[in-house]
Amino acid sequence: VFDGLMVLALQNCHAEFHYHLFGKGSGQKVEEEEDVEVDENKPLNPKHIAKAKHWNEIKKILLSFFRSTLHLLSEVKEPNLLKFVLQSLSKYTPYLTPLPTIAKTFLKTCTSLWSSSSDTSEKYQSVRLQAFLRIRQLAITQPFPFVESTLKSSYLAYANRAKFGTASSLTTLLPTLTFMGNCIV
């Protein structure tokens, strides 16, 4: 039951957030042709979000949703579940614009997943890719100073991962470092 509920929430809650912030549920006069479209890779203007009639209620729900999802990401070790959650969060990342503290926490979580040394299997490479795509999406969708934090955390994660490589672990470390280097460049 929990798994089904989690899948349902991750796949569909973004539509409800959109409905209550920009759609007919926002309490604003919105014509069907004028409905604000949320693009995953475009920033949302925080002023448009703050104008929503139900923003104060939706903000609490968004905070709870992101905190719970970030907790899930930090606790789960199964690569397929991590990949699913990270893919699902692509639709929610633009809603982090008015929530800078949660965006920083999300960046930290994604950076730790991207540079994790816990698993070097091929299955985990897809998790690394999805984590990097969320890092990139955060850099694109968040207000200006955030891109600098994104670049800094990515560089430091790469440097820390490369720093602890030894000759015995070179065969497993080199593909990961090559992937991470390609992501940064």
mmCIF file of C-alpha atoms in Angstrom:
data_model
loop_
_atom_site.group_PDB
_atom_site.id
_atom_site.type_symbol
_atom_site.label_atom_id
_atom_site.label_comp_id
_atom_site.label_asym_id
_atom_site.label_seq_id
_atom_site.Cartn_x
_atom_site.Cartn_y
_atom_site.Cartn_z
ATOM 1 C CA VAL A 1 0.000 0.000 0.000
ATOM 2 C CA PHE A 2 2.795 2.426 0.934
ATOM 3 C CA ASP A 3 4.660 1.794 -2.313
ATOM 4 C CA GLY A 4 1.556 2.441 -4.397
ATOM 5 C CA LEU A 5 0.793 5.622 -2.499
ATOM 6 C CA MET A 6 4.361 6.848 -2.910
ATOM 7 C CA VAL A 7 4.324 6.174 -6.657
ATOM 8 C CA LEU A 8 0.970 7.900 -7.012
ATOM 9 C CA ALA A 9 2.151 10.964 -5.077
ATOM 10 C CA LEU A 10 5.430 11.305 -6.974
ATOM 11 C CA GLN A 11 3.761 10.936 -10.348
ATOM 12 C CA ASN A 12 0.717 13.158 -9.817
ATOM 13 C CA CYS A 13 1.189 15.783 -7.083
ATOM 14 C CA HIS A 14 2.896 18.225 -9.453
ATOM 15 C CA ALA A 15 -0.382 18.550 -11.366
ATOM 16 C CA GLU A 16 -2.195 19.438 -8.139
ATOM 17 C CA PHE A 17 0.452 21.975 -7.168
ATOM 18 C CA HIS A 18 0.101 23.538 -10.613
ATOM 19 C CA TYR A 19 -3.689 23.557 -10.357
ATOM 20 C CA HIS A 20 -3.700 25.335 -6.994
ATOM 21 C CA LEU A 21 -0.907 27.795 -7.792
ATOM 22 C CA PHE A 22 -1.568 28.667 -11.448
ATOM 23 C CA GLY A 23 -4.720 26.918 -12.601
ATOM 24 C CA LYS A 24 -8.380 27.334 -11.820
ATOM 25 C CA GLY A 25 -7.832 26.413 -8.172
ATOM 26 C CA SER A 26 -5.535 29.406 -7.645
ATOM 27 C CA GLY A 27 -8.410 31.792 -7.093
ATOM 28 C CA GLN A 28 -7.135 34.112 -9.815
ATOM 29 C CA LYS A 29 -8.895 34.958 -13.025
ATOM 30 C CA VAL A 30 -7.255 32.573 -15.479
ATOM 31 C CA GLU A 31 -8.460 31.945 -18.979
ATOM 32 C CA GLU A 32 -7.872 28.529 -20.485
ATOM 33 C CA GLU A 33 -5.503 29.861 -23.158
ATOM 34 C CA GLU A 34 -3.649 31.973 -20.585
ATOM 35 C CA ASP A 35 -2.923 29.126 -18.149
ATOM 36 C CA VAL A 36 0.693 29.288 -16.954
ATOM 37 C CA GLU A 37 2.650 26.340 -18.309
ATOM 38 C CA VAL A 38 5.350 24.935 -16.049
ATOM 39 C CA ASP A 39 8.412 23.825 -17.984
ATOM 40 C CA GLU A 40 10.760 21.543 -16.042
ATOM 41 C CA ASN A 41 13.822 23.451 -17.249
ATOM 42 C CA LYS A 42 12.549 27.018 -16.919
ATOM 43 C CA PRO A 43 12.494 29.004 -13.696
ATOM 44 C CA LEU A 44 9.205 29.957 -12.095
ATOM 45 C CA ASN A 45 8.856 33.569 -11.093
ATOM 46 C CA PRO A 46 8.436 33.649 -7.291
ATOM 47 C CA LYS A 47 6.174 36.690 -7.672
ATOM 48 C CA HIS A 48 3.692 34.638 -9.720
ATOM 49 C CA ILE A 49 3.716 31.942 -7.065
ATOM 50 C CA ALA A 50 3.291 34.436 -4.213
ATOM 51 C CA LYS A 51 0.250 35.958 -5.966
ATOM 52 C CA ALA A 52 -1.641 32.683 -5.732
ATOM 53 C CA LYS A 53 -4.543 32.914 -3.340
ATOM 54 C CA HIS A 54 -3.666 29.625 -1.608
ATOM 55 C CA TRP A 55 0.120 30.081 -1.537
ATOM 56 C CA ASN A 56 0.419 30.015 2.267
ATOM 57 C CA GLU A 57 -1.395 26.668 2.483
ATOM 58 C CA ILE A 58 0.370 25.183 -0.548
ATOM 59 C CA LYS A 59 3.749 26.343 0.780
ATOM 60 C CA LYS A 60 3.300 24.200 3.890
ATOM 61 C CA ILE A 61 2.347 21.214 1.764
ATOM 62 C CA LEU A 62 5.300 21.770 -0.583
ATOM 63 C CA LEU A 63 7.692 21.999 2.373
ATOM 64 C CA SER A 64 6.335 18.780 3.823
ATOM 65 C CA PHE A 65 6.477 17.049 0.430
ATOM 66 C CA PHE A 66 10.086 18.072 -0.242
ATOM 67 C CA ARG A 67 11.301 17.287 3.283
ATOM 68 C CA SER A 68 9.732 13.835 3.148
ATOM 69 C CA THR A 69 11.105 13.144 -0.312
ATOM 70 C CA LEU A 70 14.587 14.324 0.654
ATOM 71 C CA HIS A 71 14.466 12.109 3.731
ATOM 72 C CA LEU A 72 13.502 9.200 1.493
ATOM 73 C CA LEU A 73 16.413 9.953 -0.850
ATOM 74 C CA SER A 74 18.880 10.038 2.025
ATOM 75 C CA GLU A 75 17.698 6.730 3.512
ATOM 76 C CA VAL A 76 17.062 4.541 0.459
ATOM 77 C CA LYS A 77 19.892 2.393 -0.881
ATOM 78 C CA GLU A 78 18.078 0.534 -3.687
ATOM 79 C CA PRO A 79 19.289 1.956 -7.056
ATOM 80 C CA ASN A 80 16.003 1.436 -8.911
ATOM 81 C CA LEU A 81 13.998 3.282 -6.258
ATOM 82 C CA LEU A 82 16.535 6.124 -6.115
ATOM 83 C CA LYS A 83 16.396 6.435 -9.897
ATOM 84 C CA PHE A 84 12.582 6.522 -9.871
ATOM 85 C CA VAL A 85 12.416 9.175 -7.152
ATOM 86 C CA LEU A 86 15.046 11.358 -8.849
ATOM 87 C CA GLN A 87 13.276 11.072 -12.212
ATOM 88 C CA SER A 88 9.956 11.963 -10.604
ATOM 89 C CA LEU A 89 11.442 15.022 -8.914
ATOM 90 C CA SER A 90 12.190 16.592 -12.297
ATOM 91 C CA LYS A 91 8.607 17.887 -12.427
ATOM 92 C CA TYR A 92 8.873 19.375 -8.921
ATOM 93 C CA THR A 93 12.247 21.156 -9.169
ATOM 94 C CA PRO A 94 10.827 24.454 -10.570
ATOM 95 C CA TYR A 95 8.611 24.728 -7.469
ATOM 96 C CA LEU A 96 11.757 25.089 -5.330
ATOM 97 C CA THR A 97 12.271 28.692 -6.502
ATOM 98 C CA PRO A 98 10.534 30.293 -3.481
ATOM 99 C CA LEU A 99 12.068 27.712 -1.107
ATOM 100 C CA PRO A 100 15.842 28.377 -1.149
ATOM 101 C CA THR A 101 16.673 26.392 1.991
ATOM 102 C CA ILE A 102 14.988 23.271 0.624
ATOM 103 C CA ALA A 103 16.731 23.846 -2.724
ATOM 104 C CA LYS A 104 20.112 23.882 -0.955
ATOM 105 C CA THR A 105 19.256 20.691 0.905
ATOM 106 C CA PHE A 106 18.144 19.094 -2.362
ATOM 107 C CA LEU A 107 21.422 20.161 -3.978
ATOM 108 C CA LYS A 108 23.392 18.636 -1.120
ATOM 109 C CA THR A 109 21.450 15.359 -1.357
ATOM 110 C CA CYS A 110 21.831 15.145 -5.136
ATOM 111 C CA THR A 111 25.532 15.958 -4.913
ATOM 112 C CA SER A 112 26.083 13.208 -2.355
ATOM 113 C CA LEU A 113 24.213 10.704 -4.554
ATOM 114 C CA TRP A 114 26.179 11.824 -7.618
ATOM 115 C CA SER A 115 29.542 11.451 -5.910
ATOM 116 C CA SER A 116 28.698 8.472 -3.698
ATOM 117 C CA SER A 117 31.410 5.901 -3.242
ATOM 118 C CA SER A 118 29.080 3.322 -1.739
ATOM 119 C CA ASP A 119 28.183 1.594 -4.992
ATOM 120 C CA THR A 120 30.138 1.332 -8.220
ATOM 121 C CA SER A 121 27.773 -1.024 -10.072
ATOM 122 C CA GLU A 122 26.291 -0.207 -13.446
ATOM 123 C CA LYS A 123 22.814 0.072 -11.914
ATOM 124 C CA TYR A 124 24.041 2.872 -9.676
ATOM 125 C CA GLN A 125 25.410 4.768 -12.685
ATOM 126 C CA SER A 126 21.823 5.564 -13.688
ATOM 127 C CA VAL A 127 21.299 6.995 -10.186
ATOM 128 C CA ARG A 128 24.418 9.147 -10.643
ATOM 129 C CA LEU A 129 23.085 10.346 -13.993
ATOM 130 C CA GLN A 130 19.669 11.226 -12.585
ATOM 131 C CA ALA A 131 21.280 12.995 -9.614
ATOM 132 C CA PHE A 132 23.431 15.054 -11.961
ATOM 133 C CA LEU A 133 20.424 15.906 -14.127
ATOM 134 C CA ARG A 134 18.634 17.218 -11.019
ATOM 135 C CA ILE A 135 21.759 19.239 -10.098
ATOM 136 C CA ARG A 136 21.763 20.715 -13.609
ATOM 137 C CA GLN A 137 18.042 21.421 -13.408
ATOM 138 C CA LEU A 138 18.523 23.197 -10.082
ATOM 139 C CA ALA A 139 21.232 25.369 -11.633
ATOM 140 C CA ILE A 140 18.882 26.311 -14.472
ATOM 141 C CA THR A 141 15.683 26.885 -12.513
ATOM 142 C CA GLN A 142 16.866 28.630 -9.340
ATOM 143 C CA PRO A 143 17.652 32.373 -9.054
ATOM 144 C CA PHE A 144 21.137 33.629 -9.935
ATOM 145 C CA PRO A 145 23.424 33.073 -6.964
ATOM 146 C CA PHE A 146 22.319 29.447 -6.784
ATOM 147 C CA VAL A 147 24.218 28.470 -9.937
ATOM 148 C CA GLU A 148 27.468 29.382 -8.208
ATOM 149 C CA SER A 149 26.601 27.121 -5.271
ATOM 150 C CA THR A 150 25.803 24.355 -7.734
ATOM 151 C CA LEU A 151 29.132 24.674 -9.523
ATOM 152 C CA LYS A 152 31.055 24.876 -6.265
ATOM 153 C CA SER A 153 29.401 21.824 -4.717
ATOM 154 C CA SER A 154 29.854 19.804 -7.931
ATOM 155 C CA TYR A 155 33.527 20.682 -8.148
ATOM 156 C CA LEU A 156 34.151 19.933 -4.457
ATOM 157 C CA ALA A 157 32.314 16.603 -4.705
ATOM 158 C CA TYR A 158 34.441 15.639 -7.712
ATOM 159 C CA ALA A 159 37.649 16.709 -5.976
ATOM 160 C CA ASN A 160 36.775 14.805 -2.779
ATOM 161 C CA ARG A 161 35.902 11.679 -4.759
ATOM 162 C CA ALA A 162 39.168 11.861 -6.700
ATOM 163 C CA LYS A 163 41.219 12.610 -3.591
ATOM 164 C CA PHE A 164 40.571 9.297 -1.881
ATOM 165 C CA GLY A 165 41.377 7.066 -4.841
ATOM 166 C CA THR A 166 44.152 4.542 -4.315
ATOM 167 C CA ALA A 167 45.997 2.318 -6.755
ATOM 168 C CA SER A 168 44.015 -0.717 -5.591
ATOM 169 C CA SER A 169 40.673 0.974 -6.229
ATOM 170 C CA LEU A 170 41.688 2.572 -9.514
ATOM 171 C CA THR A 171 39.838 0.043 -11.676
ATOM 172 C CA THR A 172 36.537 0.817 -9.980
ATOM 173 C CA LEU A 173 37.218 4.505 -9.397
ATOM 174 C CA LEU A 174 38.377 5.539 -12.853
ATOM 175 C CA PRO A 175 35.051 4.989 -14.688
ATOM 176 C CA THR A 176 33.202 6.932 -11.985
ATOM 177 C CA LEU A 177 35.692 9.811 -12.110
ATOM 178 C CA THR A 178 35.534 9.885 -15.900
ATOM 179 C CA PHE A 179 31.740 10.058 -15.757
ATOM 180 C CA MET A 180 31.809 12.788 -13.114
ATOM 181 C CA GLY A 181 34.412 14.763 -15.071
ATOM 182 C CA ASN A 182 32.299 14.537 -18.215
ATOM 183 C CA CYS A 183 29.297 15.800 -16.253
ATOM 184 C CA ILE A 184 31.173 18.845 -14.968
ATOM 185 C CA VAL A 185 32.643 19.768 -18.340
#
